[in-house]
Amino acid sequence: MEIKPNTLEWPDAYKLLIGSVLPRPIAFVSTCDEDGNTNLAPFSFFTGICADPLLVCFAPMISSADGEKKDTLINIEKTKEFVINVVSEEFVQQMNDTAIEYEPGIDEFQEAGFTKQDSTTVRPPRVKESKVHLECELHELLHFGDQPGAGSLVIGKVRLVNVQDDLYVDGRIDTEKLNPIGRMAGPTYTKAIAKTFQLQRKQGKA
Ligand SMILES: Cc1cc2nc3c(=O)[nH]c(=O)nc-3n(C[C@H](O)[C@H](O)[C@H](O)COP(=O)(O)O)c2cc1C
């Protein structure tokens, strides 16, 4: 079967995208508006880019509900700061509750029962329940249209990585203790730990 995405309605192209690019890690992004009101939402179009500078990116799409930019993006455009909180299995249900598209100004921390913890280098708070936090300043923002189906790419420069002490072993993050989860297509998630296997990289140019 060969499918040209430009022959599809965007929701059908979207289904191909989430069915092809998986499992996806989840950036649980906390932001503030200009008055300091907090916002929290998950984004699975998320990846790292490079280590020096330490850059990460995620992609908020235009809201299909109202055709507007999502609150996370609006806040980042205004305040240029955000925190990526890594999602562990222990609070995946609560994380899901923050994905309800609330009115701007509604605090998803409160709605979903998360605890705010002061960040060290940015104004948006960390999610205390997360074991790893990436405090970011906006590095670059790219837009790919303004209609439902379109989206933006937020590139963040990591100012500070906060790792729960017991997870930081010999300069690495202990994946088992982190116990991250990944997003598949639709409502399906995957546990990272139960299904892992080892594959040594062959020698050669990096
Ligand atoms: C696990 C998960 C991953 C998500 N990933 C994305 C994503 O990559 N891009 C996106 O636009 N929305 C994504 N969403 C939906 C947003 O979280 C949702 O629209 C949210 O209400 C946006 O909040 P905001 O308006 O406060 O920014 C995801 C939802 C869940 C539950």
PDB file of N, CA and C and ligand atoms in Angstrom, residues 26 39 41-45 59-61 70-72 95-96 98-101 108 183 189, ligand 1:
ATOM      1  N   ILE A  26       7.603  11.051  26.247  1.00  0.00           N
ATOM      2  CA  ILE A  26       6.631  12.121  26.514  1.00  0.00           C
ATOM      3  C   ILE A  26       7.313  13.275  27.250  1.00  0.00           C
ATOM      4  N   ASN A  39       0.930  26.275  33.697  1.00  0.00           N
ATOM      5  CA  ASN A  39       0.252  25.384  32.751  1.00  0.00           C
ATOM      6  C   ASN A  39       1.101  24.129  32.599  1.00  0.00           C
ATOM      7  N   ALA A  41       1.217  20.303  30.288  1.00  0.00           N
ATOM      8  CA  ALA A  41       0.610  19.452  29.254  1.00  0.00           C
ATOM      9  C   ALA A  41       1.650  18.495  28.672  1.00  0.00           C
ATOM     10  N   PRO A  42       1.187  17.283  28.276  1.00  0.00           N
ATOM     11  CA  PRO A  42       2.111  16.299  27.683  1.00  0.00           C
ATOM     12  C   PRO A  42       2.220  16.442  26.161  1.00  0.00           C
ATOM     13  N   PHE A  43       3.418  16.180  25.630  1.00  0.00           N
ATOM     14  CA  PHE A  43       3.672  16.227  24.187  1.00  0.00           C
ATOM     15  C   PHE A  43       4.586  15.060  23.817  1.00  0.00           C
ATOM     16  N   SER A  44       4.085  14.181  22.933  1.00  0.00           N
ATOM     17  CA  SER A  44       4.897  13.005  22.582  1.00  0.00           C
ATOM     18  C   SER A  44       5.643  13.186  21.252  1.00  0.00           C
ATOM     19  N   PHE A  45       5.402  14.283  20.569  1.00  0.00           N
ATOM     20  CA  PHE A  45       6.277  14.620  19.441  1.00  0.00           C
ATOM     21  C   PHE A  45       7.470  15.339  20.069  1.00  0.00           C
ATOM     22  N   ALA A  59       6.761  19.279  19.628  1.00  0.00           N
ATOM     23  CA  ALA A  59       5.923  19.897  18.588  1.00  0.00           C
ATOM     24  C   ALA A  59       4.461  19.986  19.019  1.00  0.00           C
ATOM     25  N   PRO A  60       4.034  21.174  19.453  1.00  0.00           N
ATOM     26  CA  PRO A  60       2.615  21.370  19.717  1.00  0.00           C
ATOM     27  C   PRO A  60       1.867  21.646  18.412  1.00  0.00           C
ATOM     28  N   MET A  61       0.814  20.880  18.148  1.00  0.00           N
ATOM     29  CA  MET A  61       0.002  21.115  16.956  1.00  0.00           C
ATOM     30  C   MET A  61      -1.071  22.170  17.269  1.00  0.00           C
ATOM     31  N   LYS A  70      -1.985  26.007  21.171  1.00  0.00           N
ATOM     32  CA  LYS A  70      -2.156  25.475  22.524  1.00  0.00           C
ATOM     33  C   LYS A  70      -1.530  26.427  23.548  1.00  0.00           C
ATOM     34  N   ASP A  71      -2.061  26.374  24.765  1.00  0.00           N
ATOM     35  CA  ASP A  71      -1.608  27.302  25.809  1.00  0.00           C
ATOM     36  C   ASP A  71      -0.100  27.194  26.045  1.00  0.00           C
ATOM     37  N   THR A  72       0.432  25.974  25.961  1.00  0.00           N
ATOM     38  CA  THR A  72       1.874  25.777  26.161  1.00  0.00           C
ATOM     39  C   THR A  72       2.669  26.647  25.189  1.00  0.00           C
ATOM     40  N   MET A  95      -0.876  12.203  34.580  1.00  0.00           N
ATOM     41  CA  MET A  95      -0.364  12.929  33.413  1.00  0.00           C
ATOM     42  C   MET A  95      -1.458  13.040  32.354  1.00  0.00           C
ATOM     43  N   ASN A  96      -2.189  11.945  32.147  1.00  0.00           N
ATOM     44  CA  ASN A  96      -3.245  11.916  31.136  1.00  0.00           C
ATOM     45  C   ASN A  96      -4.332  12.953  31.450  1.00  0.00           C
ATOM     46  N   THR A  98      -3.946  15.844  32.550  1.00  0.00           N
ATOM     47  CA  THR A  98      -3.552  17.216  32.198  1.00  0.00           C
ATOM     48  C   THR A  98      -3.758  17.501  30.709  1.00  0.00           C
ATOM     49  N   ALA A  99      -4.060  16.447  29.914  1.00  0.00           N
ATOM     50  CA  ALA A  99      -4.201  16.639  28.464  1.00  0.00           C
ATOM     51  C   ALA A  99      -5.593  17.113  28.074  1.00  0.00           C
ATOM     52  N   ILE A 100      -6.465  17.264  29.060  1.00  0.00           N
ATOM     53  CA  ILE A 100      -7.783  17.851  28.777  1.00  0.00           C
ATOM     54  C   ILE A 100      -7.538  19.302  28.373  1.00  0.00           C
ATOM     55  N   GLU A 101      -8.223  19.747  27.293  1.00  0.00           N
ATOM     56  CA  GLU A 101      -7.964  21.129  26.840  1.00  0.00           C
ATOM     57  C   GLU A 101      -8.781  22.107  27.677  1.00  0.00           C
ATOM     58  N   GLU A 108      -3.347  23.108  35.403  1.00  0.00           N
ATOM     59  CA  GLU A 108      -3.418  21.642  35.323  1.00  0.00           C
ATOM     60  C   GLU A 108      -2.681  20.974  36.486  1.00  0.00           C
ATOM     61  N   ARG A 183       4.553   6.530  24.416  1.00  0.00           N
ATOM     62  CA  ARG A 183       3.242   6.616  23.765  1.00  0.00           C
ATOM     63  C   ARG A 183       3.283   5.859  22.451  1.00  0.00           C
ATOM     64  N   TYR A 189      -0.090   2.823  25.455  1.00  0.00           N
ATOM     65  CA  TYR A 189       1.212   3.213  26.010  1.00  0.00           C
ATOM     66  C   TYR A 189       2.080   1.975  26.142  1.00  0.00           C
TER      67      TYR A 189
HETATM   68  C1  LIG B   1       0.584  11.310  26.060  1.00  0.00           C
HETATM   69  C2  LIG B   1       0.110  12.510  25.265  1.00  0.00           C
HETATM   70  C3  LIG B   1       0.924  13.035  24.275  1.00  0.00           C
HETATM   71  C4  LIG B   1       0.514  14.164  23.553  1.00  0.00           C
HETATM   72  N1  LIG B   1       1.332  14.658  22.578  1.00  0.00           N
HETATM   73  C5  LIG B   1       0.978  15.760  21.897  1.00  0.00           C
HETATM   74  C6  LIG B   1       1.856  16.315  20.908  1.00  0.00           C
HETATM   75  O1  LIG B   1       2.970  15.822  20.657  1.00  0.00           O
HETATM   76  N2  LIG B   1       1.444  17.444  20.251  1.00  0.00           N
HETATM   77  C7  LIG B   1       0.251  18.044  20.541  1.00  0.00           C
HETATM   78  O2  LIG B   1      -0.070  19.078  19.957  1.00  0.00           O
HETATM   79  N3  LIG B   1      -0.593  17.553  21.477  1.00  0.00           N
HETATM   80  C8  LIG B   1      -0.253  16.431  22.162  1.00  0.00           C
HETATM   81  N4  LIG B   1      -1.089  15.936  23.129  1.00  0.00           N
HETATM   82  C9  LIG B   1      -2.317  16.672  23.453  1.00  0.00           C
HETATM   83  C10 LIG B   1      -2.039  17.853  24.393  1.00  0.00           C
HETATM   84  O3  LIG B   1      -1.441  17.395  25.595  1.00  0.00           O
HETATM   85  C11 LIG B   1      -3.358  18.578  24.724  1.00  0.00           C
HETATM   86  O4  LIG B   1      -3.845  19.182  23.557  1.00  0.00           O
HETATM   87  C12 LIG B   1      -3.228  19.576  25.847  1.00  0.00           C
HETATM   88  O5  LIG B   1      -4.510  19.928  26.305  1.00  0.00           O
HETATM   89  C13 LIG B   1      -2.514  20.847  25.456  1.00  0.00           C
HETATM   90  O6  LIG B   1      -2.502  21.671  26.589  1.00  0.00           O
HETATM   91  P1  LIG B   1      -2.247  23.218  26.562  1.00  0.00           P
HETATM   92  O7  LIG B   1      -3.317  23.868  25.711  1.00  0.00           O
HETATM   93  O8  LIG B   1      -2.350  23.581  28.014  1.00  0.00           O
HETATM   94  O9  LIG B   1      -0.881  23.458  25.997  1.00  0.00           O
HETATM   95  C14 LIG B   1      -0.731  14.769  23.824  1.00  0.00           C
HETATM   96  C15 LIG B   1      -1.567  14.219  24.822  1.00  0.00           C
HETATM   97  C16 LIG B   1      -1.153  13.094  25.523  1.00  0.00           C
HETATM   98  C17 LIG B   1      -2.042  12.518  26.589  1.00  0.00           C
END
